[in-house]
């Protein structure tokens, strides 16, 4: 099998991911092995590659938005058959025994393990995954279109839930990368009025094309107070801008695994029961709900396609803002 491996984080222009060849993994009990056809590229992969997030294992194969076919499985696996299509997302496992797991909040499990961070991920032609954490992919999406749903789509969906936005309310999206693009489509399906703040004039135009009723910059105040907001940009000042645009009782959901420092702000900005909440990972149920909803809407994913060996270039383009929607690696051998 072929893979792009990270051993020593470095600026992406130094090409920290290196191509390797290794033996195809043998499934452990409870696991399936997928032949990967496509894997989405995420800003979290970039943060790992450049060292903004500390590695949990060294070396590691990044990537947590993989779609492929089952080519091997352990004898105890009953949920898949050889040839079935499956997806691999960020949450690779959870203990299943702690209070949070028993409450259905496995995303908060302290023993959770994550794809492409704690175990090898999808920047490869093959990947081993726990069968109970593999996802069924709707037939309405081909492999390339499905891959961006498995992180940006699901985490954006969870962020919408954390924000508490309800149908018909006013929602602000701060940042307009792949995840926000998908979240906008869900919010519009719910009948929300969506306001988008982003630096890029191209992204502002794209947001309006997809149904946002207003698009501006981070320093521009939306023309109406927001009932809820989600921040996608990993910049602390954006959190304050979103908070200051909230109506009474509103919530800002911070959708970032890594965030620059949040500037000081006045308590008046929090007054009237405004709330700040972080979005920490997502559950398998979130993923199942989003995939069903994506097929129902149907969500349109846009992406730029790169060969597996060009993972460094894909990450560099992502950092530079040169990606049209999402970046996806073609992992087919």
Tab-separated table of C-alpha atoms in Angstrom:
chain	number	residue	atom	x	y	z
A	1	UNK	CA	0.000	0.000	0.000
A	2	UNK	CA	0.976	3.638	-0.488
A	3	UNK	CA	0.560	6.419	2.063
A	4	UNK	CA	1.639	9.960	2.903
A	5	UNK	CA	3.264	9.891	6.340
A	6	UNK	CA	4.049	12.670	8.814
A	7	UNK	CA	7.101	12.235	11.016
A	8	UNK	CA	8.413	15.730	11.740
A	9	UNK	CA	6.004	18.694	11.548
A	10	UNK	CA	7.277	21.657	9.544
A	11	UNK	CA	5.940	24.580	7.494
A	12	UNK	CA	3.933	23.076	4.667
A	13	UNK	CA	6.232	24.574	2.030
A	14	UNK	CA	8.917	22.229	3.413
A	15	UNK	CA	6.717	19.249	2.447
A	16	UNK	CA	6.524	17.512	5.850
A	17	UNK	CA	4.416	14.636	4.474
A	18	UNK	CA	6.538	11.946	2.848
A	19	UNK	CA	5.433	9.127	0.525
A	20	UNK	CA	5.929	5.614	1.884
A	21	UNK	CA	5.079	2.043	0.975
A	22	UNK	CA	4.113	-0.541	3.561
A	23	UNK	CA	2.196	-3.776	3.977
A	24	UNK	CA	-1.600	-3.582	3.832
A	25	UNK	CA	-2.884	-3.816	7.433
A	26	UNK	CA	-4.456	-7.012	8.731
A	27	UNK	CA	-7.747	-6.400	10.555
A	28	UNK	CA	-7.690	-6.830	14.317
A	29	UNK	CA	-10.820	-8.189	16.059
A	30	UNK	CA	-13.736	-5.853	15.389
A	31	UNK	CA	-12.009	-4.132	12.468
A	32	UNK	CA	-12.455	-3.819	8.727
A	33	UNK	CA	-9.828	-2.790	6.185
A	34	UNK	CA	-10.877	-0.408	3.421
A	35	UNK	CA	-9.303	0.179	0.065
A	36	UNK	CA	-9.483	3.974	0.094
A	37	UNK	CA	-10.841	5.693	-3.005
A	38	UNK	CA	-10.959	9.281	-1.722
A	39	UNK	CA	-9.961	11.230	1.380
A	40	UNK	CA	-10.855	14.804	2.211
A	41	UNK	CA	-8.198	17.253	3.370
A	42	UNK	CA	-8.959	19.259	6.512
A	43	UNK	CA	-7.444	22.267	8.250
A	44	UNK	CA	-6.787	19.942	11.206
A	45	UNK	CA	-4.460	17.954	8.925
A	46	UNK	CA	-2.645	21.211	8.181
A	47	UNK	CA	-2.371	22.063	11.880
A	48	UNK	CA	-0.845	18.629	12.550
A	49	UNK	CA	1.542	18.891	9.607
A	50	UNK	CA	2.806	22.300	10.713
A	51	UNK	CA	2.938	21.505	14.434
A	52	UNK	CA	0.094	23.712	15.675
A	53	UNK	CA	-1.380	20.498	17.114
A	54	UNK	CA	1.051	18.166	18.877
A	55	UNK	CA	1.342	14.687	17.374
A	56	UNK	CA	-0.177	11.870	19.429
A	57	UNK	CA	1.948	9.298	17.608
A	58	UNK	CA	5.035	9.528	15.457
A	59	UNK	CA	5.008	8.819	12.603
A	60	UNK	CA	1.347	9.024	11.623
A	61	UNK	CA	-0.659	8.953	8.415
A	62	UNK	CA	-3.077	11.937	8.538
A	63	UNK	CA	-6.552	12.099	7.040
A	64	UNK	CA	-9.978	11.568	8.586
A	65	UNK	CA	-12.473	11.849	5.718
A	66	UNK	CA	-11.910	8.578	3.867
A	67	UNK	CA	-14.349	6.698	1.654
A	68	UNK	CA	-13.627	3.250	0.263
A	69	UNK	CA	-14.587	-0.407	-0.043
A	70	UNK	CA	-14.211	-3.191	2.492
A	71	UNK	CA	-11.482	-5.583	1.305
A	72	UNK	CA	-10.873	-7.490	4.557
A	73	UNK	CA	-12.556	-7.864	7.931
A	74	UNK	CA	-12.209	-9.734	11.185
A	75	UNK	CA	-14.259	-12.878	11.716
A	76	UNK	CA	-16.385	-11.198	14.400
A	77	UNK	CA	-17.593	-8.335	12.175
A	78	UNK	CA	-21.264	-8.683	11.216
A	79	UNK	CA	-22.142	-5.162	10.055
A	80	UNK	CA	-20.225	-5.177	6.748
A	81	UNK	CA	-19.502	-7.509	3.887
A	82	UNK	CA	-16.581	-7.602	1.482
A	83	UNK	CA	-17.178	-4.986	-1.205
A	84	UNK	CA	-19.409	-2.752	0.937
A	85	UNK	CA	-18.771	0.970	0.770
A	86	UNK	CA	-17.880	2.694	4.038
A	87	UNK	CA	-16.603	5.986	5.381
A	88	UNK	CA	-14.050	6.790	8.071
A	89	UNK	CA	-14.411	10.008	10.073
A	90	UNK	CA	-12.525	11.828	12.851
A	91	UNK	CA	-13.806	9.790	15.815
A	92	UNK	CA	-12.005	6.439	15.590
A	93	UNK	CA	-13.135	4.980	18.929
A	94	UNK	CA	-14.484	5.765	22.393
A	95	UNK	CA	-14.500	3.716	25.586
A	96	UNK	CA	-18.273	3.176	25.648
A	97	UNK	CA	-18.221	2.910	29.467
A	98	UNK	CA	-17.708	6.389	30.907
A	99	UNK	CA	-20.521	8.731	31.949
A	100	UNK	CA	-20.264	10.785	28.764
A	101	UNK	CA	-20.381	7.712	26.507
A	102	UNK	CA	-23.418	6.358	28.369
A	103	UNK	CA	-25.123	9.743	27.927
A	104	UNK	CA	-24.618	9.539	24.156
A	105	UNK	CA	-21.852	12.153	24.243
A	106	UNK	CA	-18.986	9.935	23.132
A	107	UNK	CA	-17.344	12.992	21.572
A	108	UNK	CA	-16.424	14.046	25.144
A	109	UNK	CA	-14.886	10.685	26.128
A	110	UNK	CA	-11.423	11.177	27.644
A	111	UNK	CA	-10.330	7.853	26.144
A	112	UNK	CA	-11.553	8.678	22.636
A	113	UNK	CA	-9.107	8.093	19.802
A	114	UNK	CA	-9.044	10.006	16.543
A	115	UNK	CA	-8.346	9.030	12.955
A	116	UNK	CA	-5.155	10.495	11.547
A	117	UNK	CA	-4.009	11.591	15.012
A	118	UNK	CA	-4.074	8.574	17.344
A	119	UNK	CA	-4.204	5.969	14.582
A	120	UNK	CA	-3.247	6.036	10.925
A	121	UNK	CA	-5.708	7.823	8.692
A	122	UNK	CA	-6.879	8.053	5.121
A	123	UNK	CA	-3.988	9.684	3.244
A	124	UNK	CA	-3.339	6.160	1.998
A	125	UNK	CA	-4.586	3.473	-0.343
A	126	UNK	CA	-5.731	1.309	2.603
A	127	UNK	CA	-6.895	1.929	6.165
A	128	UNK	CA	-7.941	-0.249	9.111
A	129	UNK	CA	-10.902	1.005	11.138
A	130	UNK	CA	-13.169	-0.285	13.884
A	131	UNK	CA	-16.279	-1.589	12.161
A	132	UNK	CA	-18.588	-0.023	14.750
A	133	UNK	CA	-17.133	3.414	13.939
A	134	UNK	CA	-17.283	3.013	10.152
A	135	UNK	CA	-20.149	4.804	8.424
A	136	UNK	CA	-22.574	3.736	5.717
A	137	UNK	CA	-22.396	6.185	2.794
A	138	UNK	CA	-25.631	7.168	0.964
A	139	UNK	CA	-25.795	5.883	-2.600
A	140	UNK	CA	-26.691	9.403	-3.759
A	141	UNK	CA	-23.069	10.510	-3.251
A	142	UNK	CA	-20.090	9.164	-5.139
A	143	UNK	CA	-16.830	8.676	-3.240
A	144	UNK	CA	-15.298	12.038	-4.139
A	145	UNK	CA	-18.430	14.007	-3.243
A	146	UNK	CA	-18.984	12.052	-0.013
A	147	UNK	CA	-15.514	12.594	1.462
A	148	UNK	CA	-15.989	16.290	2.450
A	149	UNK	CA	-19.174	15.384	4.340
A	150	UNK	CA	-17.271	13.204	6.820
A	151	UNK	CA	-15.597	16.076	8.657
A	152	UNK	CA	-16.623	19.503	7.420
A	153	UNK	CA	-20.192	18.378	6.918
A	154	UNK	CA	-20.604	16.554	10.219
A	155	UNK	CA	-18.759	19.045	12.436
A	156	UNK	CA	-20.640	21.916	10.795
A	157	UNK	CA	-23.907	20.102	11.510
A	158	UNK	CA	-22.952	19.570	15.149
A	159	UNK	CA	-21.972	23.241	15.413
A	160	UNK	CA	-25.433	24.217	14.186
A	161	UNK	CA	-26.970	22.026	16.893
A	162	UNK	CA	-24.692	23.491	19.579
A	163	UNK	CA	-25.638	27.024	18.468
A	164	UNK	CA	-29.284	26.237	19.194
A	165	UNK	CA	-30.477	27.835	15.955
A	166	UNK	CA	-34.087	27.011	15.108
A	167	UNK	CA	-35.953	27.043	11.797
A	168	UNK	CA	-36.670	30.569	10.611
A	169	UNK	CA	-34.109	32.244	12.879
A	170	UNK	CA	-31.188	34.470	11.889
A	171	UNK	CA	-27.846	32.635	11.785
A	172	UNK	CA	-24.362	34.077	11.340
A	173	UNK	CA	-21.501	32.066	9.827
A	174	UNK	CA	-18.036	33.522	10.424
A	175	UNK	CA	-15.559	32.105	7.932
A	176	UNK	CA	-16.666	30.379	4.743
A	177	UNK	CA	-14.505	27.363	4.037
A	178	UNK	CA	-15.692	23.856	3.238
A	179	UNK	CA	-17.490	23.288	6.560
A	180	UNK	CA	-19.379	26.591	6.518
A	181	UNK	CA	-20.361	26.043	2.891
A	182	UNK	CA	-22.065	22.786	3.868
A	183	UNK	CA	-23.574	24.249	7.059
A	184	UNK	CA	-25.167	27.046	5.044
A	185	UNK	CA	-27.004	24.497	2.916
A	186	UNK	CA	-28.340	22.729	6.017
A	187	UNK	CA	-29.432	26.018	7.594
A	188	UNK	CA	-31.197	27.126	4.420
A	189	UNK	CA	-32.977	23.751	4.321
A	190	UNK	CA	-34.221	24.554	7.827
A	191	UNK	CA	-35.532	27.917	6.633
A	192	UNK	CA	-32.954	30.028	8.485
A	193	UNK	CA	-31.862	33.486	7.350
A	194	UNK	CA	-28.094	33.139	6.927
A	195	UNK	CA	-25.570	35.979	7.234
A	196	UNK	CA	-21.968	35.219	6.237
A	197	UNK	CA	-18.813	37.078	7.289
A	198	UNK	CA	-15.564	36.249	5.501
A	199	UNK	CA	-12.521	38.147	4.220
A	200	UNK	CA	-12.679	36.811	0.665
A	201	UNK	CA	-14.845	38.636	-1.871
A	202	UNK	CA	-14.999	35.380	-3.846
A	203	UNK	CA	-16.360	33.526	-0.813
A	204	UNK	CA	-18.853	36.317	-0.123
A	205	UNK	CA	-20.181	35.962	-3.662
A	206	UNK	CA	-20.348	32.178	-3.292
A	207	UNK	CA	-22.333	32.524	-0.042
A	208	UNK	CA	-24.897	34.743	-1.746
A	209	UNK	CA	-25.180	32.249	-4.621
A	210	UNK	CA	-25.982	29.506	-2.095
A	211	UNK	CA	-28.747	31.503	-0.433
A	212	UNK	CA	-27.183	33.764	2.207
A	213	UNK	CA	-29.180	36.987	2.471
A	214	UNK	CA	-26.088	39.047	3.389
A	215	UNK	CA	-22.324	38.633	3.097
A	216	UNK	CA	-19.611	40.963	4.335
A	217	UNK	CA	-16.264	41.152	6.099
A	218	UNK	CA	-15.408	40.289	9.690
A	219	UNK	CA	-15.486	43.959	10.673
A	220	UNK	CA	-18.868	44.563	9.051
A	221	UNK	CA	-21.930	44.389	11.281
A	222	UNK	CA	-24.759	42.257	9.862
A	223	UNK	CA	-27.870	44.328	9.088
A	224	UNK	CA	-29.857	42.491	11.781
A	225	UNK	CA	-29.049	41.005	15.172
A	226	UNK	CA	-28.393	37.260	15.064
A	227	UNK	CA	-30.200	34.555	17.020
A	228	UNK	CA	-27.153	32.279	16.742
A	229	UNK	CA	-23.715	32.216	15.164
A	230	UNK	CA	-21.021	29.686	14.318
A	231	UNK	CA	-17.376	30.661	13.926
A	232	UNK	CA	-15.258	28.564	11.566
A	233	UNK	CA	-12.161	30.756	11.206
A	234	UNK	CA	-9.428	29.799	13.745
A	235	UNK	CA	-9.009	33.461	14.717
A	236	UNK	CA	-9.998	34.646	18.181
A	237	UNK	CA	-11.088	38.119	17.084
A	238	UNK	CA	-13.819	36.546	14.951
A	239	UNK	CA	-15.385	35.090	18.112
A	240	UNK	CA	-15.724	38.593	19.560
A	241	UNK	CA	-17.192	39.930	16.311
A	242	UNK	CA	-19.795	37.161	16.328
A	243	UNK	CA	-20.625	37.728	19.995
A	244	UNK	CA	-21.158	41.445	19.414
A	245	UNK	CA	-23.616	40.662	16.610
A	246	UNK	CA	-25.810	38.406	18.777
A	247	UNK	CA	-29.288	39.272	19.887
A	248	UNK	CA	-30.364	38.644	23.507
A	249	UNK	CA	-30.202	34.990	24.524
A	250	UNK	CA	-28.149	33.993	21.491
A	251	UNK	CA	-25.255	31.530	21.345
A	252	UNK	CA	-21.941	31.565	19.501
A	253	UNK	CA	-20.653	28.052	18.731
A	254	UNK	CA	-16.872	28.022	18.212
A	255	UNK	CA	-16.100	25.383	15.609
A	256	UNK	CA	-12.322	25.034	15.960
A	257	UNK	CA	-9.972	22.423	17.415
A	258	UNK	CA	-7.241	25.094	17.602
A	259	UNK	CA	-7.874	28.817	18.077
A	260	UNK	CA	-5.703	31.904	18.333
A	261	UNK	CA	-6.140	33.952	21.508
A	262	UNK	CA	-9.514	35.634	21.984
A	263	UNK	CA	-9.107	39.394	22.603
A	264	UNK	CA	-10.550	40.911	25.760
A	265	UNK	CA	-14.177	41.967	25.436
A	266	UNK	CA	-16.710	43.746	27.606
A	267	UNK	CA	-19.058	41.849	29.880
A	268	UNK	CA	-21.793	43.870	28.192
A	269	UNK	CA	-21.193	41.683	25.128
A	270	UNK	CA	-22.177	38.617	27.198
A	271	UNK	CA	-25.015	40.279	29.086
A	272	UNK	CA	-28.622	39.334	28.287
A	273	UNK	CA	-27.791	35.630	28.601
A	274	UNK	CA	-25.628	35.446	25.527
A	275	UNK	CA	-23.444	32.311	25.481
A	276	UNK	CA	-20.133	31.085	24.101
A	277	UNK	CA	-19.803	27.332	23.493
A	278	UNK	CA	-17.044	25.256	21.975
A	279	UNK	CA	-17.695	22.402	19.551
A	280	UNK	CA	-15.644	19.347	20.539
A	281	UNK	CA	-15.561	16.600	17.919
A	282	UNK	CA	-18.819	14.844	16.992
A	283	UNK	CA	-20.649	11.601	17.647
A	284	UNK	CA	-21.508	8.725	15.333
A	285	UNK	CA	-25.144	9.751	15.657
A	286	UNK	CA	-24.256	13.235	14.395
A	287	UNK	CA	-22.608	11.622	11.375
A	288	UNK	CA	-25.570	9.360	10.648
A	289	UNK	CA	-28.009	12.279	10.921
A	290	UNK	CA	-25.928	14.504	8.651
A	291	UNK	CA	-25.468	11.838	5.980
A	292	UNK	CA	-29.219	11.180	5.908
A	293	UNK	CA	-29.955	14.912	5.774
A	294	UNK	CA	-27.334	15.482	3.066
A	295	UNK	CA	-29.073	12.943	0.862
A	296	UNK	CA	-32.491	14.461	1.571
A	297	UNK	CA	-31.584	18.113	0.794
A	298	UNK	CA	-29.479	17.137	-1.285
A	299	UNK	CA	-26.260	18.885	-0.250
A	300	UNK	CA	-23.913	19.907	-3.048
A	301	UNK	CA	-20.230	19.438	-2.299
A	302	UNK	CA	-17.603	21.276	-4.326
A	303	UNK	CA	-13.967	20.252	-4.238
A	304	UNK	CA	-10.589	20.355	-5.943
A	305	UNK	CA	-9.052	16.947	-6.641
A	306	UNK	CA	-5.387	16.076	-6.011
A	307	UNK	CA	-3.384	12.864	-6.454
A	308	UNK	CA	-2.501	11.174	-3.156
A	309	UNK	CA	1.171	12.054	-3.582
A	310	UNK	CA	0.242	15.753	-3.826
A	311	UNK	CA	-1.064	15.919	-0.249
A	312	UNK	CA	1.508	18.601	0.636
A	313	UNK	CA	0.312	20.759	-2.263
A	314	UNK	CA	-3.314	20.269	-1.245
A	315	UNK	CA	-2.505	21.442	2.289
A	316	UNK	CA	-0.535	24.420	0.954
A	317	UNK	CA	-3.451	25.437	-1.263
A	318	UNK	CA	-5.810	25.057	1.702
A	319	UNK	CA	-3.660	27.367	3.816
A	320	UNK	CA	-3.424	29.917	1.001
A	321	UNK	CA	-7.184	29.923	0.451
A	322	UNK	CA	-6.858	28.629	-3.098
A	323	UNK	CA	-9.227	25.668	-2.701
A	324	UNK	CA	-12.691	25.750	-4.247
A	325	UNK	CA	-14.775	24.368	-1.391
A	326	UNK	CA	-12.891	21.292	-0.147
A	327	UNK	CA	-9.673	19.549	-1.156
A	328	UNK	CA	-9.941	15.821	-1.846
A	329	UNK	CA	-7.164	13.294	-2.441
A	330	UNK	CA	-7.669	10.657	-5.128
A	331	UNK	CA	-6.279	7.565	-3.372
A	332	UNK	CA	-7.181	4.992	-6.007
A	333	UNK	CA	-4.189	2.797	-6.820
